[in-house]
Coordinates of C-alpha atoms and ligand atoms in Angstrom, one line a residue:
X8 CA 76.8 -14.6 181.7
X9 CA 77.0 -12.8 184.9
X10 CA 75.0 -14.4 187.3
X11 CA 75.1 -18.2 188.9
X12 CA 72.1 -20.6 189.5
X13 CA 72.3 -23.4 191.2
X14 CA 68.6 -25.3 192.5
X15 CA 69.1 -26.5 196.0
X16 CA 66.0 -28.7 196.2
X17 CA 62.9 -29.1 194.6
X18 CA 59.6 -30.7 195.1
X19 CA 58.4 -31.8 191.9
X20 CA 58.7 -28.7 189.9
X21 CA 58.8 -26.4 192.8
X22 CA 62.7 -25.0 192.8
X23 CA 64.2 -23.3 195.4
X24 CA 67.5 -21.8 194.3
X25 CA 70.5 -19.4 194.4
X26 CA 71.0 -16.9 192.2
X27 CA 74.1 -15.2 192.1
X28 CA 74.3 -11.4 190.6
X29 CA 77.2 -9.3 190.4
X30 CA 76.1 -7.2 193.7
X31 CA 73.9 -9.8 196.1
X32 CA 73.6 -13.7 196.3
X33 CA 69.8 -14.1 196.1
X34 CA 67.8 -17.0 197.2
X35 CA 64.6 -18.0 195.4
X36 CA 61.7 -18.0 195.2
X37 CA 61.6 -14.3 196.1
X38 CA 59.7 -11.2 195.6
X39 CA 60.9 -7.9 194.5
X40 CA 59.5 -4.7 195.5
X41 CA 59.1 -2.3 192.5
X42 CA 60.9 1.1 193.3
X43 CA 59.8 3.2 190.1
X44 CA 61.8 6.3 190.6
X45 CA 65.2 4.8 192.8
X46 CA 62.9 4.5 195.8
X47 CA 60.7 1.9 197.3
X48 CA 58.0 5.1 198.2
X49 CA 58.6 5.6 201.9
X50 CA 61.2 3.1 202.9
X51 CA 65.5 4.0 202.9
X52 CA 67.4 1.4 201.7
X53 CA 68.7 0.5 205.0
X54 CA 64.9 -0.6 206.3
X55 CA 65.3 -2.7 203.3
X56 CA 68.0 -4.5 203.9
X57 CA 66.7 -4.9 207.5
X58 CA 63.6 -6.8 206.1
X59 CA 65.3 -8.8 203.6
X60 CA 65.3 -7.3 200.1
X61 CA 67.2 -9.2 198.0
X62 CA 66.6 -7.3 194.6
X63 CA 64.6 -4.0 193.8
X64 CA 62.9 -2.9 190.9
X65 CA 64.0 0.4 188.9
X66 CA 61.8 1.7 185.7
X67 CA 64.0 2.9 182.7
X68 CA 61.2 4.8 181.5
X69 CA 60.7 6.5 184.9
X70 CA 63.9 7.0 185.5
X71 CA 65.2 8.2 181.9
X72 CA 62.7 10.8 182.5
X73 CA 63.8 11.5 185.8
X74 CA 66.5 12.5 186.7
X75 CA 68.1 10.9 183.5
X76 CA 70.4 8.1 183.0
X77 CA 73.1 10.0 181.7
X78 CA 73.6 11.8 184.9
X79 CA 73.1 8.1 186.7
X80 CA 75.9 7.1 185.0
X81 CA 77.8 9.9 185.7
X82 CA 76.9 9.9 189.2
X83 CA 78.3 6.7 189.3
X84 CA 75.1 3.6 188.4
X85 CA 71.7 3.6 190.2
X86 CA 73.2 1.5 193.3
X87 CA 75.5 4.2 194.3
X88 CA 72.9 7.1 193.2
X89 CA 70.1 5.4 195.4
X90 CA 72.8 4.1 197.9
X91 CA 71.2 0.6 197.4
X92 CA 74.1 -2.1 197.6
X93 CA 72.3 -5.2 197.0
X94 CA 70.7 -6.3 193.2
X95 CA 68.7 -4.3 191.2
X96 CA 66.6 -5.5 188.0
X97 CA 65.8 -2.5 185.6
X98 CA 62.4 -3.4 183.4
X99 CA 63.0 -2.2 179.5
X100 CA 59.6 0.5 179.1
X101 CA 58.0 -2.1 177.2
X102 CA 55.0 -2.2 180.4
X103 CA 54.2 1.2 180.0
X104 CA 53.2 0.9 176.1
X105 CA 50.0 -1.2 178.4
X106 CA 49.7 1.2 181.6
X107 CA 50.2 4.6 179.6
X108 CA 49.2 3.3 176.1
X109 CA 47.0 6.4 175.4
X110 CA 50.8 8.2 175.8
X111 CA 52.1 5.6 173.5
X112 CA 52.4 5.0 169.5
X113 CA 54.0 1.5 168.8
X114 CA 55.8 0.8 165.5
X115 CA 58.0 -1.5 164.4
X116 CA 61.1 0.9 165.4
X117 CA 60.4 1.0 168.7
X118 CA 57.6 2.7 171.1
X119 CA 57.4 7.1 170.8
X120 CA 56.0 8.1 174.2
X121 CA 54.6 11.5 175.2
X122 CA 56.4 12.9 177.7
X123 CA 54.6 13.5 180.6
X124 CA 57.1 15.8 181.8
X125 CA 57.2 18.4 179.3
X126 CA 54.8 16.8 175.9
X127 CA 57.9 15.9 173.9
X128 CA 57.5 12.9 171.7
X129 CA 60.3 10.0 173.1
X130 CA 61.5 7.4 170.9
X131 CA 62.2 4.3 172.7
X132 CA 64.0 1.8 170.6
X133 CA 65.1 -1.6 171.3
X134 CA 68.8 -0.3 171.1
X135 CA 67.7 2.7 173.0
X136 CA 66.0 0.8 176.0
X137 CA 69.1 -1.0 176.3
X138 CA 71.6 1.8 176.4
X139 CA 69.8 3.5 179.3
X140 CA 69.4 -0.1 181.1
X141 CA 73.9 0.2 180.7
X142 CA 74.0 3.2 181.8
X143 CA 71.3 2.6 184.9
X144 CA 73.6 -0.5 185.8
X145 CA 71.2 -2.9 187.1
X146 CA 72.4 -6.8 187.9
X147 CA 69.2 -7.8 185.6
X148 CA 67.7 -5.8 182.3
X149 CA 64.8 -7.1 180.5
X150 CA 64.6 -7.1 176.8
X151 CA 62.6 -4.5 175.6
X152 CA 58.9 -6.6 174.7
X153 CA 55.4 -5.4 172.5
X154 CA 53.1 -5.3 175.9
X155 CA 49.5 -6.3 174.5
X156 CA 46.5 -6.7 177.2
X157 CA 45.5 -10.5 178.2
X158 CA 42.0 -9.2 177.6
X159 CA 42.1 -8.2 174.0
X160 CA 42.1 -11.1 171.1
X161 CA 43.1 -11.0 167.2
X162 CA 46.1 -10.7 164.8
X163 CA 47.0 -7.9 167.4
X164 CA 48.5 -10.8 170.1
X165 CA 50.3 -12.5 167.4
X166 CA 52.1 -9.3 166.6
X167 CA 53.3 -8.4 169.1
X168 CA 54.7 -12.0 170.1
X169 CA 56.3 -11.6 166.6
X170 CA 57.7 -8.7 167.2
X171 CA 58.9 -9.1 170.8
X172 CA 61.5 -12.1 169.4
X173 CA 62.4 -9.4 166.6
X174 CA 63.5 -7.2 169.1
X175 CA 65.3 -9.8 171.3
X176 CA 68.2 -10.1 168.5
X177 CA 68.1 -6.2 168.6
X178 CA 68.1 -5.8 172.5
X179 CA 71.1 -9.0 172.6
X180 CA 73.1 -6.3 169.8
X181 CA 72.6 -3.4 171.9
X182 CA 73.7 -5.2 175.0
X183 CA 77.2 -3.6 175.9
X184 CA 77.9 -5.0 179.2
X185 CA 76.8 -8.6 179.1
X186 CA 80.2 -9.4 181.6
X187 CA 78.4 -7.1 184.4
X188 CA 74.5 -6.9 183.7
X189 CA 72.2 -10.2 182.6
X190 CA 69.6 -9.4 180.0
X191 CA 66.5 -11.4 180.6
X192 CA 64.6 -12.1 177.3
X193 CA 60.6 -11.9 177.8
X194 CA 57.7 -14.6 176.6
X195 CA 54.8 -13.2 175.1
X196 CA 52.3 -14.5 173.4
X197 CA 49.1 -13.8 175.3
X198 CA 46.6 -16.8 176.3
X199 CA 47.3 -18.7 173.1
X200 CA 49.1 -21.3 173.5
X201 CA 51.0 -21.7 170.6
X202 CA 51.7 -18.6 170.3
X203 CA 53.7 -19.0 173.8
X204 CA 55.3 -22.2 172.6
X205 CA 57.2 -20.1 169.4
X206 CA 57.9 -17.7 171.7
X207 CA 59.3 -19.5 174.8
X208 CA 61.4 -21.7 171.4
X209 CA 62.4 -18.4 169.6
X210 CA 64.0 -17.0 173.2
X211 CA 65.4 -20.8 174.5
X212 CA 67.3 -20.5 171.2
X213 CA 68.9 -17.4 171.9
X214 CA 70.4 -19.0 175.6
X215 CA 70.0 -15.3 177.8
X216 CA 70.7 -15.7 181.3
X217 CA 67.5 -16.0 182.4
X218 CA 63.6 -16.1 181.3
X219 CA 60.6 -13.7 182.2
X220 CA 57.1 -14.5 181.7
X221 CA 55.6 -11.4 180.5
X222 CA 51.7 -10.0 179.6
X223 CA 50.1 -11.5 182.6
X224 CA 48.3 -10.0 185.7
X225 CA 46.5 -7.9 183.2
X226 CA 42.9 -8.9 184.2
X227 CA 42.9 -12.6 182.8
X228 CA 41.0 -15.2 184.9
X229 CA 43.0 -17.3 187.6
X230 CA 42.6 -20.6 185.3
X231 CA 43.9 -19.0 182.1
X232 CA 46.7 -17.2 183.8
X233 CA 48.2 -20.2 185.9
X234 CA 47.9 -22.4 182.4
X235 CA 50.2 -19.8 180.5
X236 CA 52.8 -20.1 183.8
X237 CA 52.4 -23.5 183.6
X238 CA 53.4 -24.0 179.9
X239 CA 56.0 -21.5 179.9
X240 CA 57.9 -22.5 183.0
X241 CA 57.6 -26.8 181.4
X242 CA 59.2 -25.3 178.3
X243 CA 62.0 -22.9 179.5
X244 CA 65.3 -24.3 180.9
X245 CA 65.5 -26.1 184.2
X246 CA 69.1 -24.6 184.8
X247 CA 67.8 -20.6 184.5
X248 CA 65.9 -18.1 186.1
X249 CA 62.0 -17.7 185.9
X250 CA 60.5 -14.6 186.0
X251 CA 56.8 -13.8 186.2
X252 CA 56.4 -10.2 185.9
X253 CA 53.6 -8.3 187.6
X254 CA 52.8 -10.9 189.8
X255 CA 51.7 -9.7 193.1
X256 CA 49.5 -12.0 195.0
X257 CA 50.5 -14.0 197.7
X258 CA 48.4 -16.4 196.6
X259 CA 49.9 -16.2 192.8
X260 CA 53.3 -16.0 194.4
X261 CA 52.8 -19.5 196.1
X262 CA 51.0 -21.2 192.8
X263 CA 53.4 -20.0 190.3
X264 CA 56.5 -21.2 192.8
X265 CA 54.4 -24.8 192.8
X266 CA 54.4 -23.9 188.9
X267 CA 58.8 -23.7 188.8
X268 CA 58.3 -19.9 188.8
X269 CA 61.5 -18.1 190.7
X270 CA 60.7 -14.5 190.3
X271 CA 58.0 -12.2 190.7
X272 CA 57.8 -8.3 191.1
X273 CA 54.6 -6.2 191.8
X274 CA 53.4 -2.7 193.4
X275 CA 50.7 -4.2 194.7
X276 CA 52.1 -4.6 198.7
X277 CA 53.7 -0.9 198.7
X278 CA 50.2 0.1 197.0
X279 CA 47.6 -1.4 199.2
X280 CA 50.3 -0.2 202.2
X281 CA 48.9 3.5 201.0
X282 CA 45.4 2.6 200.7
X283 CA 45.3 1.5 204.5
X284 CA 45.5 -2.0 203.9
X285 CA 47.9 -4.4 205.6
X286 CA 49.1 -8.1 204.5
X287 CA 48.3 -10.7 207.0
X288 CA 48.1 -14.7 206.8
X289 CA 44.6 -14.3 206.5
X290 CA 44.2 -12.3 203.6
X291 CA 43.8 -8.2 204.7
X292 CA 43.6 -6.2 207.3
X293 CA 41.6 -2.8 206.4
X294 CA 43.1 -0.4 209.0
X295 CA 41.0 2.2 208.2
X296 CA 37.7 0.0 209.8
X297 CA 36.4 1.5 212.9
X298 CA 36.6 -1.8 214.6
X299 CA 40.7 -0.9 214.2
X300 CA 40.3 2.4 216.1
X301 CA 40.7 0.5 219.8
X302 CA 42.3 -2.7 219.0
X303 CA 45.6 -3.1 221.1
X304 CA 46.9 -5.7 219.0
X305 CA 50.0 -5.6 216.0
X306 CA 49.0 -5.9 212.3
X307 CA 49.8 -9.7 212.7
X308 CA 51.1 -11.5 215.6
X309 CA 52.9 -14.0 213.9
X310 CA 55.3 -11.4 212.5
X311 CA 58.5 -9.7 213.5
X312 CA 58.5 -6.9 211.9
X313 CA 59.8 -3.7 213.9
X314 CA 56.2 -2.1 212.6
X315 CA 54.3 -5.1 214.5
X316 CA 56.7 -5.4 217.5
X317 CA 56.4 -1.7 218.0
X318 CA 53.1 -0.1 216.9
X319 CA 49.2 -1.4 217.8
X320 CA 46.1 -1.5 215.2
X321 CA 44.7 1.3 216.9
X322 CA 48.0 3.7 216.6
X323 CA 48.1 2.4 212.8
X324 CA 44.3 3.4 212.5
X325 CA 44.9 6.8 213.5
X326 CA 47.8 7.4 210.9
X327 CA 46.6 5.8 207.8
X328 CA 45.8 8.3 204.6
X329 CA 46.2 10.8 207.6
X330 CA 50.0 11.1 207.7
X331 CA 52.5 10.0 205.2
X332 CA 53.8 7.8 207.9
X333 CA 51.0 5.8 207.9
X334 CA 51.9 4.4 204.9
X335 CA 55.2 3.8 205.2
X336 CA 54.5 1.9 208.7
X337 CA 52.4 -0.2 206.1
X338 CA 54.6 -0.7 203.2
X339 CA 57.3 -1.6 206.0
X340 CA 55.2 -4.6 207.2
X341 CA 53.9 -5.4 203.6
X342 CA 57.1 -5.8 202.3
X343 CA 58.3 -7.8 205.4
X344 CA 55.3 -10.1 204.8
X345 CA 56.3 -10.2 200.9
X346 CA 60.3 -11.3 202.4
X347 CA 58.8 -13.6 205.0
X348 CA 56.5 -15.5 202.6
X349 CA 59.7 -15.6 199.4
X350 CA 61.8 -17.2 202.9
X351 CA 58.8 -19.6 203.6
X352 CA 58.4 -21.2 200.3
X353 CA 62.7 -21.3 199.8
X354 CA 62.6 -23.6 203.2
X355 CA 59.8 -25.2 202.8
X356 CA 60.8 -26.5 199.1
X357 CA 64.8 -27.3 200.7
X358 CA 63.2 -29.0 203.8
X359 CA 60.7 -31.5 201.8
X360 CA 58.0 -29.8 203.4
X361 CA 56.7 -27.9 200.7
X362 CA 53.0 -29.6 200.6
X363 CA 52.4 -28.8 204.2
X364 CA 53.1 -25.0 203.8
X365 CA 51.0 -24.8 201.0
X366 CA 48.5 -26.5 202.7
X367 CA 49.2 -24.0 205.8
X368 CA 48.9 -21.1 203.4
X369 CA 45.9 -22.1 201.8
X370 CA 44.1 -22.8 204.9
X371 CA 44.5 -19.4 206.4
X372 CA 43.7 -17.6 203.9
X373 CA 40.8 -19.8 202.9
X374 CA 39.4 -21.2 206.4
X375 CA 35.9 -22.4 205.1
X376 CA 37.5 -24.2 202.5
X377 CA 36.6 -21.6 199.2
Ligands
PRF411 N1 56.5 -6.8 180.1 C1 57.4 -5.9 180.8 N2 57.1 -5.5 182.0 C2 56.1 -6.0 182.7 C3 55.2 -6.9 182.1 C4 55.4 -7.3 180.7 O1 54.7 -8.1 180.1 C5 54.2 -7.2 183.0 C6 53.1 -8.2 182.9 N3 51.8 -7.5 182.9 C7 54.5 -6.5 184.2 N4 55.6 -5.7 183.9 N5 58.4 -5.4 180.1
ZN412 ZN1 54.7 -6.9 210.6

């Protein structure tokens, strides 16, 4: 195994930990921004490290396409390629059989993907997904998984969570560099909840390093998705990593920590960053309003972000889907938001005042009590 975990405090399942990886000791909870291509759109890798980044996000689909990760390895791994020294997690492909599904054929060899690039058919395998997650050289790669949406019901759901642990034993096989990179296995199983206990079993069984919660965020409502967290987390081990992929909201960041979550990646903060919209304790800010267009105030006073010590509402309202800096002023205080609130819950939980903070949360972002 190449990484350490070691809970500092709790507060009743609430865990706040450290999690050592081969380049960065990380301390959880904590969010990671999702950098598709090598690149958190818009930020270098040195604002990154100013706000905190612990871990970023890398797509082996994306980046087997582009620019390839036989020339990553040869260039010497994705860290020194995107000059990013700190962890990086690599996701297996297995996401975009959901987002790009009408560019994907799923069999029980492995997922054949349309290339957008130039039409030719890609075979993604198990042992494939694998072998470019070596060669990309992340601290974490997840097991390649048969994505099905929340939304859909049938045989369909149990398929997939069927074939998700037959592909575990393939993706543990294929694993080359277990000494150097921690493969994560993922739960599927959609809203069923037996389905999810086989699954979370079937993976517990295989002891991995560390546990993602997979084939949620996918338009489920709030009750069905925090019962799936709340199973999976009370059936994986106390001593390993939880990770709920696609997860996103503050608010879901700070329930599924309450729920012994650890982990959580999403695009939605570098996203909403693009569309104009900043992340403040009180929900949003919508730069783009008029109202914004004389307001002398920062995004949010209660942060220290270089974008709110230096810029006001009004500048930001100018810039935003005007100028490509617009957006990145954004995604810069996003993220910091993202970093502040992952710091937050870590001290709240290892300072026994984990209630109050949520109660803190909750109350700003809900002031009438909704
Ligand atoms: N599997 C993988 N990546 C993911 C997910 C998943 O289930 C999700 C959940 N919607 C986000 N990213 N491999
Ligand atoms: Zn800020």
């Amino acid at each position: 195994m190449a990484l350490r975990f070691e809970i500092l405090g709790r507060f009743n399942r609430a865990r706040a930990a450290r999690l050592t990886l081969p380049h960065f000791t990380c301390q959880t909870p904590l969010f990671m921004p999702v950098g598709t291509q090598g690149t958190i759109k818009g930020l270098t890798t040195d604002q990154l490290e100013d706000i905190g980044c612990q871990i970023i996000l890398g797509n082996t689909y994306h980046l087997e396409l582009r620019p390839g990760s036989r020339l990553i390895d040869e260039l010497g791994g994705l860290h020194k390629f995107m000059n990013w020294k700190r962890a990086l997690l690599t996701d297996s492909g297995g996401f975009q059989m959901v987002s790009l599904l009408h560019l994907a054929d799923i069999t029980e060899e492995g997922v054949t993907f349309q290339s957008p690039v130039d039409g030719k058919p890609m075979l993604l395998t198990p042992e494939e997904s694998i072998h470019i997650q070596n060669n990309i050289g992340a601290d974490i790669i997840m097991a390649l998984d048969d994505v099905v949406k929340t939304t859909i019901t049938g045989p369909r759901i149990e398929e997939a969570m069927y074939r998700t642990l037959r592909w575990i034993d393939r993706c543990i096989a294929a694993h080359k560099k277990p000494d150097v990179q921690n493969l994560f296995g993922i739960v599927q199983g959609g809203l069923d909840p037996v389905l999810r206990d086989i699954c979370v079993r079937g993976l517990v069984e295989r002891n991995l390093p560390g546990y993602a919660i997979g084939g949620l965020a996918g338009g489920e409502d709030k009750d069905s998705f925090w019962r799936v967290v709340a199973q999976c987390t009370a059936g994986l081990p106390e001593n390993k990593p939880r990770y709920v992929m696609g997860v996103g909201y503050p608010l879901d960041i700070v329930v599924c920590s309450a729920l012994g979550a650890d982990m959580y990646d999403c695009v939605y903060p570098t996203r909403t960053a693009r569309f104009g919209t900043a992340l403040v304790p009180e929900g949003l800010l919508k730069l783009k309003q008029n109202a914004m267009a004389t307001d002398e105030r920062p995004i949010d006073p209660t942060c220290s972000c270089m974008v709110c010590k230096k810029y006001t509402r009004a500048y930001l309202h100018c810039l935003v889907t005007k100028d490509a800096m617009g957006s990145q002023l954004l995604s810069y205080h996003n993220l910091s938001f993202m970093m502040r609130l992952s710091r937050d819950l870590h001290t709240s939980i290892l300072e026994g005042r984990f209630p109050e903070f949520v109660r803190g949360f909750l109350r700003a972002q809900f002031p009438k009590g909704d």
